[in-house]
Coordinates of C-alpha atoms in Angstrom, one line a residue:
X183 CA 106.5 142.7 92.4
X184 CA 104.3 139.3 92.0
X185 CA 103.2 137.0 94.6
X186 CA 103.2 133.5 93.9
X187 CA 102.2 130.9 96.3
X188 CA 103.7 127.7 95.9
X189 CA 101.7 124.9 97.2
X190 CA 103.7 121.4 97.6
X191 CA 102.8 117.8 98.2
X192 CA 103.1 117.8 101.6
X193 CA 105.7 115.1 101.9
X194 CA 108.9 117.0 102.6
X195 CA 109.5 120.4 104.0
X196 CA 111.5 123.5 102.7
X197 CA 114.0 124.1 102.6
X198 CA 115.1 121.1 101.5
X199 CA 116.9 119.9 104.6
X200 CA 115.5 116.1 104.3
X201 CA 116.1 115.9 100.3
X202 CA 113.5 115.9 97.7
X203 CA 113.9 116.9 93.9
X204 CA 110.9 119.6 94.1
X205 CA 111.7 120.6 97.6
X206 CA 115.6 121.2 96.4
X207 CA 114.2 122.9 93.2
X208 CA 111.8 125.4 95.6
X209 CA 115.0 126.1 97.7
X210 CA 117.0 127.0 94.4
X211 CA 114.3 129.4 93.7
X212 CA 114.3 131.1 96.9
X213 CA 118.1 131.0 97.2
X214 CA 118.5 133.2 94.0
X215 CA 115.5 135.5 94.5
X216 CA 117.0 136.5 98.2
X217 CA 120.1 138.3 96.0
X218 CA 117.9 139.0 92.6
X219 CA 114.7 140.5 94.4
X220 CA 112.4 139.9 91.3
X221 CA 109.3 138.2 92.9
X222 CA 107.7 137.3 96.4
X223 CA 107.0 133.6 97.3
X224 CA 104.6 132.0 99.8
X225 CA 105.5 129.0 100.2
X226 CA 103.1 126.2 102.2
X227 CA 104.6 122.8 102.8
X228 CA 105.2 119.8 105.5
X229 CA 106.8 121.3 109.1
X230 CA 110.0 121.2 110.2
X231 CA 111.6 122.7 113.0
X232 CA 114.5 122.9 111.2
X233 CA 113.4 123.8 107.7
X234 CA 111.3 126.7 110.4
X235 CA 114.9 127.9 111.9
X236 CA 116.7 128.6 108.2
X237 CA 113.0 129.9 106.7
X238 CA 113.4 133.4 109.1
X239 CA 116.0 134.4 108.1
X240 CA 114.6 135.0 104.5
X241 CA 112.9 138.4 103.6
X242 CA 111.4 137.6 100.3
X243 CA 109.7 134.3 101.2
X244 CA 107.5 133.9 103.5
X245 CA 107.1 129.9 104.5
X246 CA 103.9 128.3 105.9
X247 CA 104.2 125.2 107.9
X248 CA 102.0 123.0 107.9
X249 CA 101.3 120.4 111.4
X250 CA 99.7 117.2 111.3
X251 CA 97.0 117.3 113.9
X252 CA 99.1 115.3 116.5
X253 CA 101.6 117.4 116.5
X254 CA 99.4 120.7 117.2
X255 CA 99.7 121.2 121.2
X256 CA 96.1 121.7 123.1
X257 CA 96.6 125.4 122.7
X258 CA 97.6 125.6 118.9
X259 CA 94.4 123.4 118.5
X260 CA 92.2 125.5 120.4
X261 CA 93.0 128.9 118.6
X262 CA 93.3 127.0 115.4
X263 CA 90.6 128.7 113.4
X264 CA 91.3 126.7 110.4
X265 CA 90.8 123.7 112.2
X266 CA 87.5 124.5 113.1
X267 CA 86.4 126.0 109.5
X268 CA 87.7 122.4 108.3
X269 CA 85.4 120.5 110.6
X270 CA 82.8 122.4 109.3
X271 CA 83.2 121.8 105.8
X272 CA 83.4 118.4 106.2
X273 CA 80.1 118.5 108.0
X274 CA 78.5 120.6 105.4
X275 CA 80.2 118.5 102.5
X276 CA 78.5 115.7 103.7
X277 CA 74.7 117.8 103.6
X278 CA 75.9 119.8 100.1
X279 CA 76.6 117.2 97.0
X280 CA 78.0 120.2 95.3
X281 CA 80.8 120.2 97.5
X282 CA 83.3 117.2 97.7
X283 CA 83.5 115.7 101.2
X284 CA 86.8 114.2 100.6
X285 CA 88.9 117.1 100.6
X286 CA 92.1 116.8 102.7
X287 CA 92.8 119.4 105.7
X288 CA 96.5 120.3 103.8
X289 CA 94.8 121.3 100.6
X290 CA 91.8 123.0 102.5
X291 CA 94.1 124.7 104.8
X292 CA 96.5 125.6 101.5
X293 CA 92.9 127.3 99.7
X294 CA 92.1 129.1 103.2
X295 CA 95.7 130.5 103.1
X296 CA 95.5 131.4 99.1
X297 CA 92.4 133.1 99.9
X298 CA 93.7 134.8 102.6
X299 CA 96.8 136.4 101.0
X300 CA 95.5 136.8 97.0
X301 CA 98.7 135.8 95.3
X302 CA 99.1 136.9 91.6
X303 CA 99.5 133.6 90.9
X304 CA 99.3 129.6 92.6
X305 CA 101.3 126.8 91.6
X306 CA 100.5 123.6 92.6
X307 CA 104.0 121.8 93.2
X308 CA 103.6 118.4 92.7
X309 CA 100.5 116.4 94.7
X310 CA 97.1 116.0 94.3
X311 CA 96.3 118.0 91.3
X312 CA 92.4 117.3 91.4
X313 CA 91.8 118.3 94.9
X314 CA 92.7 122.1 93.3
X315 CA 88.7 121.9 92.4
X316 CA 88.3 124.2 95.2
X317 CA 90.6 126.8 94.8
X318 CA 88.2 127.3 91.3
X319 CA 85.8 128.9 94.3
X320 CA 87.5 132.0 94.9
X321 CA 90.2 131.9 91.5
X322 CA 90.1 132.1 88.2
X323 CA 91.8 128.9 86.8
X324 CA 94.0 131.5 84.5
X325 CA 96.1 132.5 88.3
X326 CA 96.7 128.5 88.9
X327 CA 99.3 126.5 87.6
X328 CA 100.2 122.6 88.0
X329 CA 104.1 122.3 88.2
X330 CA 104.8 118.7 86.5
X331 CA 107.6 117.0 87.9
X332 CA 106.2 113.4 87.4
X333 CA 104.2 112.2 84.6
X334 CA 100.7 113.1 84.3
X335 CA 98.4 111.9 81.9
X336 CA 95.9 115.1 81.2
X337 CA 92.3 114.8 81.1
X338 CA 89.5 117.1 81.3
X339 CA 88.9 117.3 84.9
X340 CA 92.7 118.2 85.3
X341 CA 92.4 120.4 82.3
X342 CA 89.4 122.2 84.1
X343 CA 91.4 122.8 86.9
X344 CA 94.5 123.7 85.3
X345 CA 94.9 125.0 81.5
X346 CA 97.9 126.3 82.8
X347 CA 101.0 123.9 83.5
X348 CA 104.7 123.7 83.8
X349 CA 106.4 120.6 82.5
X350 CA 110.0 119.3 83.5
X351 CA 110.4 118.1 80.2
X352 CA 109.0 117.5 76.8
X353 CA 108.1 114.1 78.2
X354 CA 106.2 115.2 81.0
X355 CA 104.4 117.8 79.0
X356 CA 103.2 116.1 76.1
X357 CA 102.1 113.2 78.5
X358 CA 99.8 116.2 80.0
X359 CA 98.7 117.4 76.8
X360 CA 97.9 113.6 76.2
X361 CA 97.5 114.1 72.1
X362 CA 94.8 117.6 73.0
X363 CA 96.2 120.2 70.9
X364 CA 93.2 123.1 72.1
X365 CA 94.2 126.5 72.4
X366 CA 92.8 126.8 75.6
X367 CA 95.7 124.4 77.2
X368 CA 99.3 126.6 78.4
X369 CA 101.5 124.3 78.9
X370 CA 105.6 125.8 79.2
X371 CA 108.2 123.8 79.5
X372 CA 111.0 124.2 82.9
X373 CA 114.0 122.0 83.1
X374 CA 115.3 121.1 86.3
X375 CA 118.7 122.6 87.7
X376 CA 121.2 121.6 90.2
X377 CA 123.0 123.8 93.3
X378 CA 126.2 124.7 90.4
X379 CA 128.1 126.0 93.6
X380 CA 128.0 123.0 95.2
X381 CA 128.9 120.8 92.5
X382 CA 131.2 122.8 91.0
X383 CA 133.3 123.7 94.2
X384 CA 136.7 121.4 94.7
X385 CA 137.0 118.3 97.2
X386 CA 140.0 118.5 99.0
X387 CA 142.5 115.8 98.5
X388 CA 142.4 114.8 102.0
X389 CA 139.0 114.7 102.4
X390 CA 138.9 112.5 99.1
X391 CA 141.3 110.4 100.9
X392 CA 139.5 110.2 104.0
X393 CA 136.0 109.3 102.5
X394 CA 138.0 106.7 100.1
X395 CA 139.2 104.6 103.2
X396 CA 135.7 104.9 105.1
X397 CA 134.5 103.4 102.1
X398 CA 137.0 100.6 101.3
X399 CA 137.9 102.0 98.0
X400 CA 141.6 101.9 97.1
X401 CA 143.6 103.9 94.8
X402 CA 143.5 101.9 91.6
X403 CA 139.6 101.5 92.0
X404 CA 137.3 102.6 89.1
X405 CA 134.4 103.8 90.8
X406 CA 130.7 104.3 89.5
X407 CA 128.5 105.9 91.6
X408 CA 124.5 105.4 91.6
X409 CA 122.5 108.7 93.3
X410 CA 118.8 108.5 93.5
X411 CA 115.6 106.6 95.2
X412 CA 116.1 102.9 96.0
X413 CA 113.2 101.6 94.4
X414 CA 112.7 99.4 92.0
X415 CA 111.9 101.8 88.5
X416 CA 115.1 103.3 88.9
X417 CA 116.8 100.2 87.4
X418 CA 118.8 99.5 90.8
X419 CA 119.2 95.7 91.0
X420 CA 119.7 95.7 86.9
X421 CA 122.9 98.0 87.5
X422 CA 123.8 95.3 90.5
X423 CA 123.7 92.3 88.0
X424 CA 125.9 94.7 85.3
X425 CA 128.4 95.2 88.1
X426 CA 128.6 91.3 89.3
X427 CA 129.4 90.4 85.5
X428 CA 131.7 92.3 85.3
X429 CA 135.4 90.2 85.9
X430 CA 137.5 93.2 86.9
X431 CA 137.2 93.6 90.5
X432 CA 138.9 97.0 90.9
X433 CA 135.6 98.3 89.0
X434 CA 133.1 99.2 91.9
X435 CA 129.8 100.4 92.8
X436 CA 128.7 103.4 95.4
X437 CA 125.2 103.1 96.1
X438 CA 123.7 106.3 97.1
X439 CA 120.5 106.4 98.6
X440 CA 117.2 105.5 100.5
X441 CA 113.4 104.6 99.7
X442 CA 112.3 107.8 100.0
X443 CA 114.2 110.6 102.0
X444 CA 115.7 110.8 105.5
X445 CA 114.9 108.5 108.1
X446 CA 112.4 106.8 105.7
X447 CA 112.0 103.0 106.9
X448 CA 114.0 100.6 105.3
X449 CA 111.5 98.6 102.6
X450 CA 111.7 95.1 101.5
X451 CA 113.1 96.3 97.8
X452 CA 115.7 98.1 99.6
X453 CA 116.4 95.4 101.8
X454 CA 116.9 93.2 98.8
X455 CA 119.3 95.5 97.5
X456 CA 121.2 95.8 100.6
X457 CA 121.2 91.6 100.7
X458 CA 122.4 91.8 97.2
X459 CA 124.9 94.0 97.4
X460 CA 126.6 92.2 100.4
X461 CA 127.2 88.9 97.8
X462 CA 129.6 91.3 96.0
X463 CA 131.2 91.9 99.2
X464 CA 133.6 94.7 99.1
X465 CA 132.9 95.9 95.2
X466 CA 129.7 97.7 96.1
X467 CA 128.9 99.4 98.8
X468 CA 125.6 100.8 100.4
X469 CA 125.5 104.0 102.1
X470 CA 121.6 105.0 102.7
X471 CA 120.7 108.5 102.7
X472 CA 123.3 111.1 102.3
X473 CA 122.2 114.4 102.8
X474 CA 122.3 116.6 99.4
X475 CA 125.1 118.9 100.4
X476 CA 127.4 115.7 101.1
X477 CA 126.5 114.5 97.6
X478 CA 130.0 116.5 95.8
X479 CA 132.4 114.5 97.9
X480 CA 131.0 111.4 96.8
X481 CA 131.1 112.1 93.2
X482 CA 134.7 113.5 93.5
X483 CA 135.9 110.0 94.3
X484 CA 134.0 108.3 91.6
X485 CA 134.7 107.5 87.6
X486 CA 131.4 107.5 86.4
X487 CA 127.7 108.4 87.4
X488 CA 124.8 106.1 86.1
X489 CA 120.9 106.9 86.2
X490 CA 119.7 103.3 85.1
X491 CA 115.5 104.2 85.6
X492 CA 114.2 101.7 83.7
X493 CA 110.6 103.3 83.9
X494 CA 109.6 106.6 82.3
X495 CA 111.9 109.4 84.2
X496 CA 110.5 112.9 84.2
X497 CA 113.6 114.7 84.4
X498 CA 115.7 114.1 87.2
X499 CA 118.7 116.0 88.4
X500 CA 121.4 113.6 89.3
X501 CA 122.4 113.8 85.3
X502 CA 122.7 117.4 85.8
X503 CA 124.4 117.2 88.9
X504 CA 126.9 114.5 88.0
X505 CA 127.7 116.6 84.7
X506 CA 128.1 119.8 86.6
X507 CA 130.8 117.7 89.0
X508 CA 132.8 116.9 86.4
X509 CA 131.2 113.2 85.5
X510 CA 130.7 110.9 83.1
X511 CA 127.2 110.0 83.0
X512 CA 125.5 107.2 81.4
X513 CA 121.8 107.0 81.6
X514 CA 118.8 104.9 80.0
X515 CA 116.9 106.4 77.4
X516 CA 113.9 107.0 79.5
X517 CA 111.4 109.7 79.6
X518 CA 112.6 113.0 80.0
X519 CA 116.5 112.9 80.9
X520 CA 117.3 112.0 77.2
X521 CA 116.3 115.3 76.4
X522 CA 119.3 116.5 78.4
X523 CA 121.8 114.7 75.9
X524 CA 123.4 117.4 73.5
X525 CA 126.3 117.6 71.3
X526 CA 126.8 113.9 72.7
X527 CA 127.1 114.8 76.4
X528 CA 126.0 111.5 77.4
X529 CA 126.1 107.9 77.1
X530 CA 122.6 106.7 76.3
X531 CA 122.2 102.7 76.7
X532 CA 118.6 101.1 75.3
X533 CA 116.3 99.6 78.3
X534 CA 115.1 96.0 77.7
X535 CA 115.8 92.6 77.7
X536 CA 119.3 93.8 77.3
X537 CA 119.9 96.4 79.7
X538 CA 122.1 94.8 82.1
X539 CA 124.2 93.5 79.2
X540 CA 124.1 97.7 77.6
X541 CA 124.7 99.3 81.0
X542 CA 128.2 96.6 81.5
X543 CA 129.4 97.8 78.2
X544 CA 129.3 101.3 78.6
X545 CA 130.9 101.2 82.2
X546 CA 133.8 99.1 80.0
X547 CA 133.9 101.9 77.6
X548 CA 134.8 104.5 80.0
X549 CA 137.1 102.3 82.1
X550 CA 138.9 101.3 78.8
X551 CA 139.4 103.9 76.8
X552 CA 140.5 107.3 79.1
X553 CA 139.9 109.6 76.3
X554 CA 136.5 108.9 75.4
X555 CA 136.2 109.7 79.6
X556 CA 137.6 113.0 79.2
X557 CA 135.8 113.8 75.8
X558 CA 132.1 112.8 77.8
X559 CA 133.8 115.2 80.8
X560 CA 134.4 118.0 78.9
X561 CA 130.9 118.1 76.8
X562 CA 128.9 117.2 79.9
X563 CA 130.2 120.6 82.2
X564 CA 129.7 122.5 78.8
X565 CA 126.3 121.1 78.8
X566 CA 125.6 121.6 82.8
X567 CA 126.2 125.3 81.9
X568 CA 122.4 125.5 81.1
X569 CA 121.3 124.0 84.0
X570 CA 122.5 126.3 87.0
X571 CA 120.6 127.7 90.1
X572 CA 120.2 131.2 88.4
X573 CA 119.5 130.7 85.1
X574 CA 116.3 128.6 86.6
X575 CA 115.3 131.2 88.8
X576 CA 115.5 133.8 85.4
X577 CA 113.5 130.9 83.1
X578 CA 111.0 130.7 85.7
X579 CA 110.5 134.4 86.2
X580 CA 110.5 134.6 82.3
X581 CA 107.3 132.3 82.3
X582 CA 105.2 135.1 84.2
X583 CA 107.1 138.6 83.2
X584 CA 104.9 138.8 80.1
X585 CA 101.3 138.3 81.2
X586 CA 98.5 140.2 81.9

């Protein structure tokens, strides 16, 4: 059995109890590997007393947590051997121009742990890719992997660091590859999944009912519902303006969502949204972060779910959420999520100078025409069927089974 140690960004712990895309996607893996049993994971990531709790009761995954220094207590600082060895370093890094002096204690602490345990193999989950240089000290760069989930443009210090790479998409990959066809670059392509379960399990009528009249939406409403970061590449404000000209008022907007992830601070874009929304008084409504596992209820009281990114999107997973739920979805065609459209699964709308006026028509097409609603339904939960919890966890575990 394989040891892989799954280094992340340090911006969210797992599990995924504050959101995230990668965090979720780590959770996923662990979930299915408690009942499958096919690898061992080390996972290092941000603490959390919480994410701590749920991680001990796992027995194939061990979870690392790591502090920031303030919230170390005198003690943990004092027998904190790492956080001596650190100190060092930077001393010394400062003597030795060979080594590089702005190394950050999360990455030196995640290469002290790596070293530590020997995994068969390191993946680099999101974050700074470059400051990997020093894992090169005691690893050969065939053991490490980058795992894509934004767009990277490759180059050859990232290529010296990491021949080996796991896209989200074909979008993300070929960015990576960035037009270098030598054989010495691995990169395999991963699509993203979503909880199926979850999705998948029914909303009772009286909870549908309930969540309805919290949110002011009445029976006749035709909802669309917006799921993602509220900033401004993910085409937020442009789906506002397609909403406002619209005529029909009982054709509303659920806006799902904060900055970043639980209790981030409210920014000015989002504020603007916020302000924005309130002109359309009761057609759109704002509710800020909603934890993941709340996510289903919202989509079983909603018509249609949008993914307007009007930047480059690596691959994200409300499409295959929404799809999963039983949705309509209408996205952009942006980056990777286009390469989630088969068999005409989804509505596609161009980006541009006519975006708003694209994104307006295909809300219209769904509201007018019920069939075409139920045709995208039908193809879309066909289509989610490649895109659940375990068949990620066996396409992952596929990526390794065969190497040396």
């Amino acid at each position: 059995m394989e040891t892989f140690f799954l280094n992340t960004s340090n911006v969210l712990p797992v599990p995924a109890v504050l959101g995230g895309a990668t965090e979720s996607l780590l959770t996923f893996l662990i979930e299915e590997n408690e009942k499958h049993k096919l690898m061992r994971f080390v996972i290092h990531c941000k603490y959390s007393k919480e994410a701590e709790l749920l991680s001990k009761k796992l027995q194939y995954t061990k979870i690392y947590y790591h502090k920031k220094i303030e919230e170390l207590s005198f003690l943990e600082r004092l027998v904190d051997k790492d956080l001596f060895n650190f100190i060092i370093y930077k001393i010394k890094s400062k003597i030795r121009p060979l080594e590089n002096p702005n190394t950050s204690r999360y990455y030196y602490y995640s290469y002290r742990l790596a070293s530590k345990l020997k995994p068969d193999y390191i993946i680099a989950e999101g974050g700074l890719f470059e400051e990997y240089h020093l894992f090169l000290k005691n690893f050969d760069k065939e053991k490490l992997y980058a795992h894509l989930h934004r767009q990277v443009i490759g180059n050859k210090n990232l290529w010296s660091i990491f021949p080996n790479a796991i896209a989200v998409s074909d979008f993300i990959k070929n960015a990576y590859l960035n037009s270098n066809s030598a054989d010495n670059l691995n990169v395999k392509l991963l699509y993203n999944c979503c909880d199926d379960n979850k999705f998948e399990a029914p909303v009772s009528e009286n909870k549908k009912i309930e969540l309805k009249k919290e949110l002011g939406i009445k029976k006749d409403d035709f909802v669309v519902v917006f799921s993602g970061r509220i900033v401004p590449e993910k085409g937020i404000m442009e789906l506002i303006e397609a909403i406002a000209s619209i005529k029909n008022e009982n054709i509303k907007l659920i806006i799902i969502g904060s900055s970043l992830f639980a209790n981030a601070p409210v920014t000015e874009y989002q504020s603007s949204v916020i302000e924005k929304a309130k002109m359309l008084k009761d057609r759109i409504v704002t509710t800020g972060f909603i934890h993941n596992s709340l996510i289903p209820s919202y989509f079983s009281i909603s018509d249609v779910c949008i993914v307007p990114s009007i930047y480059e999107e690596p691959g994200a997973l409300v499409p295959i959420e929404a799809m999963t739920a039983g949705l309509p979805v209408i996205i952009t065609d942006s980056g990777g999520i286009i390469e989630y459209q088969k068999d005409e699964c989804l509505i596609v709308v161009k980006r541009g100078d006519d975006v708003v006026k694209n994104i307006k028509e295909a809300i219209l097409r769904l509201y007018n025409n019920p069939s075409d609603k139920e045709e995208f339904i039908k193809r879309g939960k066909k289509r989610a069927e490649d895109f659940t919890k375990e068949k990620y966890y066996f396409n992952f575990y596929d990526l390794f089974e065969d190497l040396p």
